[in-house]
Amino acid sequence: MKSGSAILLAVALALVTPGVANATGTIVGGHAATQTYSFMVSLQNSNGHFCGASLIRPNWVVTARHCVQSTRATSVQARVGSTSVNQAGTVTAGSRIITHEKADIALMQLAQPVSEQPIPIATSSGRSGTPTRLLGWGQTCPARACGQPPTTLQELDTRLVADSGCEDIDGRTEICTDNPDGRSGACYGDSGGPQVTRVSGRWELIGATSRAGNSSENCATGPSIYTDVPALNGWIKAQIG
């Protein structure tokens, strides 16, 4: 069972910041994206960006359940394939949301297919020590509402660590990820966004940003927890083929 503080932080990763309807913010300790990621998605409503997602089919994205539960799909816009949160890429509405009954994962069908290249889901998330990259428009400072989020996509290179590094983790459907230098990691607004790894020269999806791996309300004070997308690929295929 997740601790109360972990649940609160998971929800806060997609919460309101001044002038924005759900979370905005970016990765703490990261830097501006070094390339365009065709599969990167910003989920937005009338107040702007609130969560990240990954394009896994031309008309389907995967995100965190806590980002979209109790949300009408038609109220969500997806900006696909841009490093800017408010320009370029392809923008289309959602048409249907499917949430997992237990795991922090959800699927959103797009109203129309997009031309951007989806990301393949890895066959497994990998062992402890596997190098990964985090992507998002989340907060760049660790305390809640400590500053304005970036409009340019951020990235951070990190690695998987043993499940024992994260509190209240379900090792069957979740993965624990290091916070480099003890002060880097996902933050408010990064929820649902991709954790990727390089396989044979291409990016593959292994995780969706979920929550902190400790009880601190400040970001990047310890390892973080990501939904293990490969572990749930059977569920994904059962929903969308």
XYZ file of C-alpha atoms in Angstrom:
241
model
C 0.000 0.000 0.000
C 1.242 3.477 -0.857
C 1.892 5.821 2.059
C -0.361 8.873 2.418
C 2.513 11.251 1.720
C 3.492 9.365 -1.426
C -0.084 9.488 -2.702
C -0.292 13.209 -2.002
C 2.959 13.834 -3.840
C 1.833 11.744 -6.800
C -1.290 13.859 -7.095
C 0.738 17.009 -6.524
C 2.963 16.091 -9.455
C -0.126 16.938 -11.489
C -1.542 19.733 -9.367
C -2.351 23.377 -9.886
C 0.359 26.000 -9.860
C -0.402 29.712 -10.050
C -2.050 30.505 -13.385
C -2.019 26.886 -14.542
C -4.778 24.370 -14.181
C -2.907 21.228 -13.412
C 0.760 20.811 -12.875
C 3.383 22.552 -14.838
C 6.993 22.542 -13.901
C 10.032 20.555 -15.085
C 12.776 18.168 -14.127
C 15.043 19.323 -11.297
C 18.714 19.269 -12.270
C 18.075 18.566 -15.931
C 18.653 20.690 -19.020
C 16.909 21.677 -22.237
C 16.205 18.792 -24.580
C 19.080 17.934 -26.888
C 16.806 16.570 -29.590
C 13.183 16.399 -30.685
C 11.317 13.389 -29.357
C 8.499 12.550 -31.757
C 6.699 10.520 -29.089
C 6.718 13.217 -26.384
C 3.258 14.467 -25.422
C 2.050 17.395 -23.344
C -1.442 16.871 -21.955
C -3.213 20.212 -21.674
C -6.556 21.677 -20.696
C -7.921 25.203 -20.851
C -5.303 26.354 -18.337
C -2.296 24.763 -20.003
C 0.022 21.788 -19.492
C -0.793 19.447 -16.632
C 0.970 16.136 -17.336
C 3.239 14.354 -19.752
C 2.478 11.270 -21.834
C 4.056 9.056 -24.498
C 2.732 8.311 -27.984
C 2.647 4.495 -28.330
C 0.305 4.233 -31.339
C -0.644 6.875 -33.917
C -3.862 7.459 -31.957
C -3.004 6.335 -28.396
C -0.879 7.775 -25.606
C 0.085 6.301 -22.242
C 0.295 8.387 -19.076
C -0.155 8.089 -15.305
C -3.593 7.167 -14.003
C -3.517 9.930 -11.400
C -3.165 12.474 -14.232
C -6.474 11.670 -15.902
C -8.730 9.779 -13.518
C -12.154 11.454 -13.295
C -11.211 13.547 -16.358
C -13.315 13.808 -19.514
C -11.158 12.842 -22.476
C -12.735 15.539 -24.630
C -11.500 18.201 -22.196
C -7.861 17.203 -22.854
C -5.677 18.383 -25.714
C -2.509 16.487 -26.600
C 0.434 18.342 -28.123
C 2.606 15.684 -29.746
C 6.224 15.765 -30.917
C 7.350 19.242 -29.867
C 10.009 20.438 -27.437
C 7.842 23.523 -26.833
C 4.906 23.218 -24.486
C 2.919 25.816 -26.428
C 4.149 25.743 -30.035
C 4.681 23.326 -32.934
C 3.987 19.603 -33.019
C 0.519 18.230 -33.655
C -2.390 19.175 -31.399
C -5.445 16.961 -31.154
C -8.159 16.263 -28.608
C -8.648 13.153 -26.536
C -11.618 10.908 -27.255
C -11.445 8.137 -24.645
C -9.573 7.388 -21.424
C -8.930 3.928 -20.002
C -7.466 3.619 -16.500
C -5.922 0.570 -14.846
C -7.811 -0.580 -11.763
C -4.686 -0.671 -9.585
C -1.489 0.476 -11.304
C -0.701 4.156 -11.910
C -1.176 3.911 -15.659
C -3.795 5.108 -18.132
C -4.362 5.202 -21.867
C -5.921 8.050 -23.820
C -7.193 7.615 -27.333
C -6.711 10.602 -29.615
C -9.559 11.987 -31.676
C -7.462 11.487 -34.783
C -4.174 9.717 -35.574
C -1.042 11.852 -35.708
C 1.902 11.565 -38.083
C 4.601 11.608 -35.397
C 6.522 8.373 -34.789
C 5.341 6.443 -31.701
C 7.867 4.990 -29.267
C 8.111 1.214 -28.950
C 7.636 -0.300 -25.505
C 10.733 -2.150 -24.322
C 10.560 -5.889 -23.711
C 11.566 -5.265 -20.089
C 12.458 -2.277 -17.939
C 15.941 -3.607 -17.276
C 18.146 -4.367 -14.310
C 19.447 -2.063 -11.619
C 22.063 0.166 -13.224
C 20.277 0.420 -16.588
C 20.823 3.958 -17.963
C 17.624 5.888 -18.630
C 16.470 9.357 -19.605
C 13.594 11.336 -18.089
C 11.617 13.892 -20.122
C 9.183 16.545 -19.000
C 8.043 20.123 -18.554
C 7.904 19.801 -14.765
C 9.251 22.177 -12.134
C 13.008 22.854 -12.126
C 13.251 23.787 -8.436
C 12.405 21.288 -5.679
C 9.782 23.026 -3.513
C 6.149 23.234 -4.589
C 5.313 26.437 -6.508
C 8.924 27.628 -6.145
C 9.124 29.071 -9.643
C 7.692 29.226 -13.127
C 8.008 26.057 -15.193
C 9.961 26.059 -18.436
C 8.301 26.166 -21.816
C 11.112 24.078 -23.334
C 11.206 20.338 -22.739
C 13.776 19.202 -20.171
C 15.744 15.965 -20.016
C 17.786 14.218 -17.345
C 19.991 11.150 -17.656
C 19.743 8.771 -14.733
C 19.672 5.028 -14.020
C 17.556 2.342 -12.436
C 18.306 1.346 -8.854
C 17.156 -1.545 -6.680
C 13.548 -1.478 -5.527
C 14.838 -1.232 -1.966
C 15.849 2.363 -2.748
C 12.186 3.442 -2.909
C 9.583 3.351 -0.159
C 6.262 1.546 -0.685
C 7.108 0.352 -4.186
C 5.313 -2.505 -5.917
C 8.172 -4.243 -7.701
C 5.772 -6.107 -9.967
C 4.535 -2.986 -11.742
C 6.902 -0.196 -10.663
C 10.579 0.702 -11.015
C 12.854 2.753 -8.780
C 15.065 5.387 -10.386
C 18.088 7.196 -8.995
C 18.304 10.921 -8.287
C 21.744 11.861 -9.679
C 23.993 13.724 -7.232
C 21.195 13.479 -4.665
C 19.444 16.551 -6.050
C 18.081 15.725 -9.507
C 14.842 14.117 -10.633
C 11.242 14.505 -11.718
C 9.088 17.164 -10.092
C 5.639 18.742 -10.132
C 4.323 18.661 -13.708
C 6.394 15.702 -14.908
C 3.770 13.092 -13.991
C 2.859 10.647 -16.724
C 5.844 11.579 -18.862
C 8.273 9.068 -20.342
C 11.254 7.309 -18.897
C 13.194 5.917 -21.836
C 16.265 3.819 -22.481
C 18.442 3.399 -25.569
C 18.239 -0.025 -27.238
C 20.101 -0.759 -30.481
C 20.290 2.925 -31.346
C 16.662 3.822 -30.694
C 14.654 5.035 -27.716
C 12.309 2.555 -26.061
C 9.757 3.268 -23.356
C 10.210 1.686 -19.930
C 8.443 4.013 -17.499
C 5.775 6.618 -16.834
C 6.525 9.136 -14.093
C 4.477 8.290 -11.002
C 5.641 9.662 -7.642
C 8.461 10.242 -5.176
C 10.173 7.260 -3.625
C 10.278 8.848 -0.185
C 7.988 10.885 2.069
C 9.446 14.319 1.321
C 7.210 16.941 -0.275
C 10.265 18.407 -2.004
C 11.312 16.905 -5.314
C 14.600 15.145 -6.062
C 15.464 14.398 -2.435
C 15.651 10.667 -3.168
C 14.928 8.081 -5.858
C 11.563 8.259 -7.638
C 8.989 5.674 -8.656
C 7.901 5.078 -12.255
C 5.184 2.789 -13.545
C 6.823 -0.195 -15.264
C 5.263 0.071 -18.726
C 6.774 -3.175 -20.142
C 5.383 -5.091 -17.151
C 1.927 -3.778 -18.042
C 2.213 -4.183 -21.818
C -0.115 -7.176 -21.709
C -2.809 -4.958 -20.213
C -2.104 -2.264 -22.821
C -2.442 -4.757 -25.692
C -5.676 -6.097 -24.222
C -7.115 -2.568 -24.320
C -5.896 -1.286 -27.665
C -4.478 -4.267 -29.547
